[in-house]
Amino acid sequence: MSSFLLAFFARGAAVLALALLINRRLRRTSAALRVTVLATALAAVLVLPVLAAVVPSWHLGGFATGAPPAISEPVQLPAGDGARMTAAASPGAGASAASASALHVPWAALAT
């Protein structure tokens, strides 16, 4: 819970700091513009918790944090019956039952 509040505090502080920097750059403009910038920043800080509850979080899964695991041994595939594999692999081997039995994958065993 405290990390949750700390994240909102950091985001809000960043938005307000950016608004103060923009406000500093606009010091020779009208006061109405400077107040609008500060009011918009304050509204954005107040809306941040609502947006976090409504909008789903984004995770960048494409970026790995560590090195990929090294493979020590090559994967051993099960050897099938030669006649059944040849019949299934040859074009025009007629039956879909032969190809279905030759290409059976034990998905339940792979899931564990």
Coordinates of N, CA and C in Angstrom, one line a residue:
M1 N 0.8 -1.2 0.0 CA 0.0 0.0 0.0 C 0.9 1.2 0.0
S2 N 2.0 1.2 0.7 CA 2.8 2.4 0.8 C 3.5 2.7 -0.5
S3 N 3.9 1.6 -1.3 CA 4.5 1.8 -2.6 C 3.5 2.4 -3.6
F4 N 2.2 2.0 -3.4 CA 1.1 2.6 -4.2 C 1.0 4.1 -4.0
L5 N 1.0 4.5 -2.7 CA 0.9 5.9 -2.4 C 2.2 6.7 -2.8
L6 N 3.3 6.0 -2.7 CA 4.6 6.6 -3.1 C 4.7 6.8 -4.6
A7 N 4.1 5.9 -5.3 CA 4.1 6.1 -6.8 C 3.2 7.3 -7.2
F8 N 2.0 7.4 -6.6 CA 1.2 8.5 -6.9 C 1.9 9.9 -6.4
F9 N 2.5 9.8 -5.3 CA 3.2 11.0 -4.9 C 4.3 11.4 -5.9
A10 N 5.1 10.5 -6.4 CA 6.2 10.7 -7.3 C 5.6 11.3 -8.6
R11 N 4.5 10.7 -9.1 CA 3.9 11.1 -10.4 C 3.3 12.5 -10.2
G12 N 2.7 12.8 -9.1 CA 2.1 14.1 -8.9 C 3.2 15.1 -8.7
A13 N 4.2 14.8 -8.1 CA 5.4 15.8 -7.9 C 6.0 16.1 -9.2
A14 N 6.1 15.0 -10.1 CA 6.7 15.3 -11.4 C 5.8 16.2 -12.3
V15 N 4.5 16.0 -12.2 CA 3.6 16.8 -13.0 C 3.6 18.3 -12.5
L16 N 3.6 18.4 -11.2 CA 3.6 19.8 -10.6 C 5.0 20.5 -10.9
A17 N 6.1 19.7 -10.8 CA 7.4 20.3 -11.1 C 7.5 20.7 -12.5
L18 N 6.9 19.9 -13.4 CA 6.9 20.3 -14.8 C 6.0 21.6 -15.0
A19 N 4.9 21.7 -14.4 CA 4.1 22.9 -14.5 C 4.8 24.1 -13.9
L20 N 5.5 23.9 -12.8 CA 6.2 25.1 -12.3 C 7.4 25.5 -13.2
L21 N 8.0 24.6 -13.9 CA 9.0 25.0 -14.9 C 8.4 25.7 -16.0
I22 N 7.3 25.2 -16.5 CA 6.6 25.9 -17.6 C 6.1 27.3 -17.2
N23 N 5.6 27.4 -15.9 CA 5.2 28.6 -15.4 C 6.3 29.6 -15.3
R24 N 7.5 29.1 -15.0 CA 8.7 30.0 -14.9 C 9.1 30.6 -16.2
R25 N 8.9 29.7 -17.3 CA 9.2 30.2 -18.6 C 8.2 31.2 -19.2
L26 N 7.0 31.1 -18.6 CA 5.9 32.0 -19.0 C 5.8 33.3 -18.2
R27 N 6.8 33.7 -17.5 CA 6.7 34.8 -16.5 C 6.4 36.1 -17.1
R28 N 6.7 36.3 -18.4 CA 6.4 37.6 -19.1 C 5.0 37.5 -19.9
T29 N 4.3 36.5 -19.7 CA 3.0 36.4 -20.4 C 1.9 36.8 -19.4
S30 N 0.7 36.7 -19.8 CA -0.4 37.1 -18.9 C -0.6 36.2 -17.7
A31 N -1.1 36.7 -16.7 CA -1.3 36.0 -15.5 C -2.4 34.9 -15.7
A32 N -3.3 35.1 -16.5 CA -4.4 34.2 -16.8 C -3.8 32.9 -17.4
L33 N -2.8 33.0 -18.3 CA -2.2 31.8 -18.9 C -1.4 31.1 -17.8
R34 N -0.7 31.8 -16.9 CA 0.1 31.1 -15.9 C -0.8 30.4 -14.9
V35 N -1.9 31.0 -14.6 CA -2.9 30.4 -13.7 C -3.5 29.1 -14.3
T36 N -3.8 29.2 -15.6 CA -4.4 28.1 -16.4 C -3.4 26.9 -16.4
V37 N -2.1 27.2 -16.6 CA -1.1 26.1 -16.5 C -1.1 25.4 -15.2
L38 N -1.1 26.2 -14.1 CA -1.1 25.6 -12.8 C -2.4 24.9 -12.4
A39 N -3.5 25.5 -12.8 CA -4.8 24.8 -12.6 C -4.9 23.5 -13.3
T40 N -4.4 23.5 -14.6 CA -4.4 22.3 -15.4 C -3.5 21.2 -14.7
A41 N -2.4 21.6 -14.2 CA -1.5 20.6 -13.5 C -2.1 20.1 -12.3
L42 N -2.8 21.0 -11.5 CA -3.4 20.5 -10.3 C -4.6 19.5 -10.6
A43 N -5.3 19.8 -11.7 CA -6.4 18.9 -12.1 C -5.8 17.6 -12.6
A44 N -4.7 17.6 -13.3 CA -4.1 16.4 -13.7 C -3.6 15.5 -12.5
V45 N -3.1 16.2 -11.5 CA -2.7 15.4 -10.3 C -3.9 14.8 -9.6
L46 N -5.0 15.5 -9.6 CA -6.2 15.0 -8.9 C -6.8 13.9 -9.7
V47 N -6.6 13.8 -11.0 CA -7.2 12.8 -11.9 C -6.3 11.6 -12.0
L48 N -5.0 11.7 -11.6 CA -4.1 10.5 -11.7 C -4.6 9.3 -11.0
P49 N -5.1 9.3 -9.8 CA -5.6 8.1 -9.1 C -6.8 7.5 -9.8
V50 N -7.7 8.3 -10.3 CA -8.9 7.8 -11.0 C -8.4 7.1 -12.3
L51 N -7.5 7.7 -13.0 CA -7.0 7.1 -14.3 C -6.3 5.8 -14.0
A52 N -5.6 5.7 -12.9 CA -4.9 4.5 -12.6 C -5.9 3.4 -12.3
A53 N -7.0 3.7 -11.7 CA -8.0 2.7 -11.4 C -8.8 2.2 -12.6
V54 N -8.9 3.1 -13.6 CA -9.8 2.9 -14.8 C -9.0 2.3 -15.9
V55 N -7.8 2.8 -16.2 CA -7.0 2.4 -17.3 C -6.1 1.2 -16.9
P56 N -6.1 0.2 -17.8 CA -5.2 -1.0 -17.4 C -3.7 -0.6 -17.5
S57 N -3.0 -1.4 -16.7 CA -1.5 -1.1 -16.7 C -0.9 -1.7 -17.9
W58 N 0.2 -1.0 -18.3 CA 0.9 -1.5 -19.5 C 2.3 -2.1 -19.0
H59 N 2.6 -3.2 -19.6 CA 3.8 -3.9 -19.3 C 4.6 -4.1 -20.6
L60 N 5.8 -3.7 -20.6 CA 6.6 -3.8 -21.8 C 7.3 -5.2 -21.7
G61 N 6.8 -6.2 -22.2 CA 7.3 -7.5 -22.1 C 8.5 -7.8 -23.1
G62 N 8.7 -6.9 -24.0 CA 9.7 -7.1 -25.0 C 11.1 -6.8 -24.5
F63 N 11.2 -6.1 -23.3 CA 12.5 -5.7 -22.8 C 12.8 -6.7 -21.6
A64 N 13.9 -7.4 -21.8 CA 14.3 -8.4 -20.8 C 15.2 -7.6 -19.8
T65 N 15.0 -8.0 -18.5 CA 15.8 -7.3 -17.5 C 17.2 -8.0 -17.2
G66 N 17.3 -9.3 -17.5 CA 18.5 -10.0 -17.3 C 18.9 -10.7 -18.6
A67 N 20.0 -11.5 -18.5 CA 20.5 -12.2 -19.6 C 19.6 -13.4 -19.8
P68 N 19.4 -13.9 -21.1 CA 18.6 -15.0 -21.3 C 19.2 -16.3 -20.8
P69 N 18.4 -17.2 -20.4 CA 19.0 -18.5 -19.8 C 19.7 -19.3 -20.8
A70 N 20.9 -19.8 -20.4 CA 21.7 -20.6 -21.3 C 21.2 -22.0 -21.4
I71 N 21.2 -22.5 -22.6 CA 20.7 -23.9 -22.8 C 21.9 -24.8 -22.7
S72 N 21.9 -25.7 -21.8 CA 23.1 -26.6 -21.6 C 23.1 -27.8 -22.6
E73 N 21.9 -28.3 -22.8 CA 21.7 -29.5 -23.7 C 20.7 -29.2 -24.8
P74 N 20.9 -29.8 -26.0 CA 19.8 -29.6 -27.0 C 18.6 -30.3 -26.6
V75 N 17.5 -29.9 -27.0 CA 16.2 -30.5 -26.7 C 16.1 -31.8 -27.5
Q76 N 15.7 -32.9 -26.7 CA 15.6 -34.2 -27.3 C 14.1 -34.4 -27.7
L77 N 13.9 -34.6 -29.0 CA 12.5 -34.9 -29.5 C 12.3 -36.4 -29.5
P78 N 11.1 -36.8 -29.2 CA 10.8 -38.3 -29.2 C 10.9 -38.8 -30.6
A79 N 11.5 -40.0 -30.8 CA 11.5 -40.6 -32.1 C 10.3 -41.4 -32.3
G80 N 9.7 -41.2 -33.5 CA 8.4 -41.9 -33.8 C 8.6 -43.1 -34.6
D81 N 7.6 -43.8 -34.9 CA 7.6 -45.0 -35.7 C 7.9 -44.6 -37.1
G82 N 8.9 -45.2 -37.7 CA 9.4 -44.8 -39.1 C 8.4 -44.9 -40.1
A83 N 7.6 -46.0 -40.1 CA 6.6 -46.3 -41.2 C 5.5 -45.3 -41.0
R84 N 5.1 -45.0 -39.8 CA 4.0 -44.1 -39.6 C 4.4 -42.7 -40.0
M85 N 5.6 -42.3 -39.6 CA 6.1 -40.9 -40.0 C 6.2 -40.8 -41.5
T86 N 6.7 -41.8 -42.2 CA 6.9 -41.7 -43.6 C 5.6 -41.6 -44.3
A87 N 4.6 -42.4 -43.8 CA 3.3 -42.3 -44.4 C 2.6 -41.0 -44.2
A88 N 2.8 -40.4 -43.1 CA 2.2 -39.1 -42.8 C 2.9 -38.0 -43.5
A89 N 4.2 -38.1 -43.7 CA 5.0 -37.1 -44.3 C 4.9 -37.1 -45.8
S90 N 4.6 -38.2 -46.4 CA 4.5 -38.3 -47.9 C 3.3 -37.6 -48.4
P91 N 3.4 -36.9 -49.5 CA 2.2 -36.2 -50.0 C 1.2 -37.2 -50.6
G92 N 0.0 -36.9 -50.3 CA -1.1 -37.8 -50.8 C -1.2 -39.0 -50.0
A93 N -0.8 -39.0 -48.8 CA -0.9 -40.2 -47.9 C -2.3 -40.5 -47.5
G94 N -3.2 -40.0 -48.1 CA -4.6 -40.4 -48.0 C -5.3 -40.1 -46.7
A95 N -5.0 -40.7 -45.7 CA -5.9 -40.6 -44.5 C -5.4 -39.5 -43.5
S96 N -6.4 -38.8 -43.0 CA -6.0 -37.8 -42.0 C -5.8 -38.4 -40.7
A97 N -6.3 -39.6 -40.5 CA -6.1 -40.3 -39.2 C -4.7 -40.7 -39.0
A98 N -4.0 -41.1 -40.1 CA -2.6 -41.4 -40.0 C -1.7 -40.2 -39.7
S99 N -2.1 -39.0 -40.3 CA -1.3 -37.8 -40.0 C -1.6 -37.3 -38.6
A100 N -2.9 -37.5 -38.1 CA -3.3 -37.0 -36.8 C -2.6 -37.8 -35.7
S101 N -2.4 -39.2 -36.0 CA -1.8 -40.0 -34.9 C -0.3 -39.7 -35.0
A102 N 0.3 -39.4 -36.1 CA 1.7 -39.2 -36.2 C 2.1 -37.8 -35.6
L103 N 1.2 -36.9 -35.6 CA 1.5 -35.5 -35.1 C 0.9 -35.3 -33.7
H104 N 0.6 -36.3 -33.0 CA 0.0 -36.2 -31.6 C 1.0 -35.5 -30.7
V105 N 0.7 -34.5 -30.0 CA 1.5 -33.8 -29.1 C 0.9 -33.9 -27.7
P106 N 1.6 -34.4 -26.7 CA 1.1 -34.5 -25.3 C 1.1 -33.1 -24.7
W107 N 0.1 -32.3 -24.9 CA 0.0 -30.9 -24.4 C 0.0 -30.9 -22.8
A108 N -0.7 -31.9 -22.2 CA -0.8 -31.9 -20.8 C 0.6 -32.1 -20.2
A109 N 1.4 -32.9 -20.8 CA 2.7 -33.2 -20.2 C 3.6 -32.0 -20.4
L110 N 3.4 -31.2 -21.5 CA 4.2 -30.0 -21.7 C 3.9 -28.9 -20.8
A111 N 2.6 -28.8 -20.3 CA 2.2 -27.7 -19.5 C 2.8 -27.7 -18.1
T112 N 3.3 -28.9 -17.7 CA 3.9 -28.9 -16.3 C 5.4 -28.6 -16.3

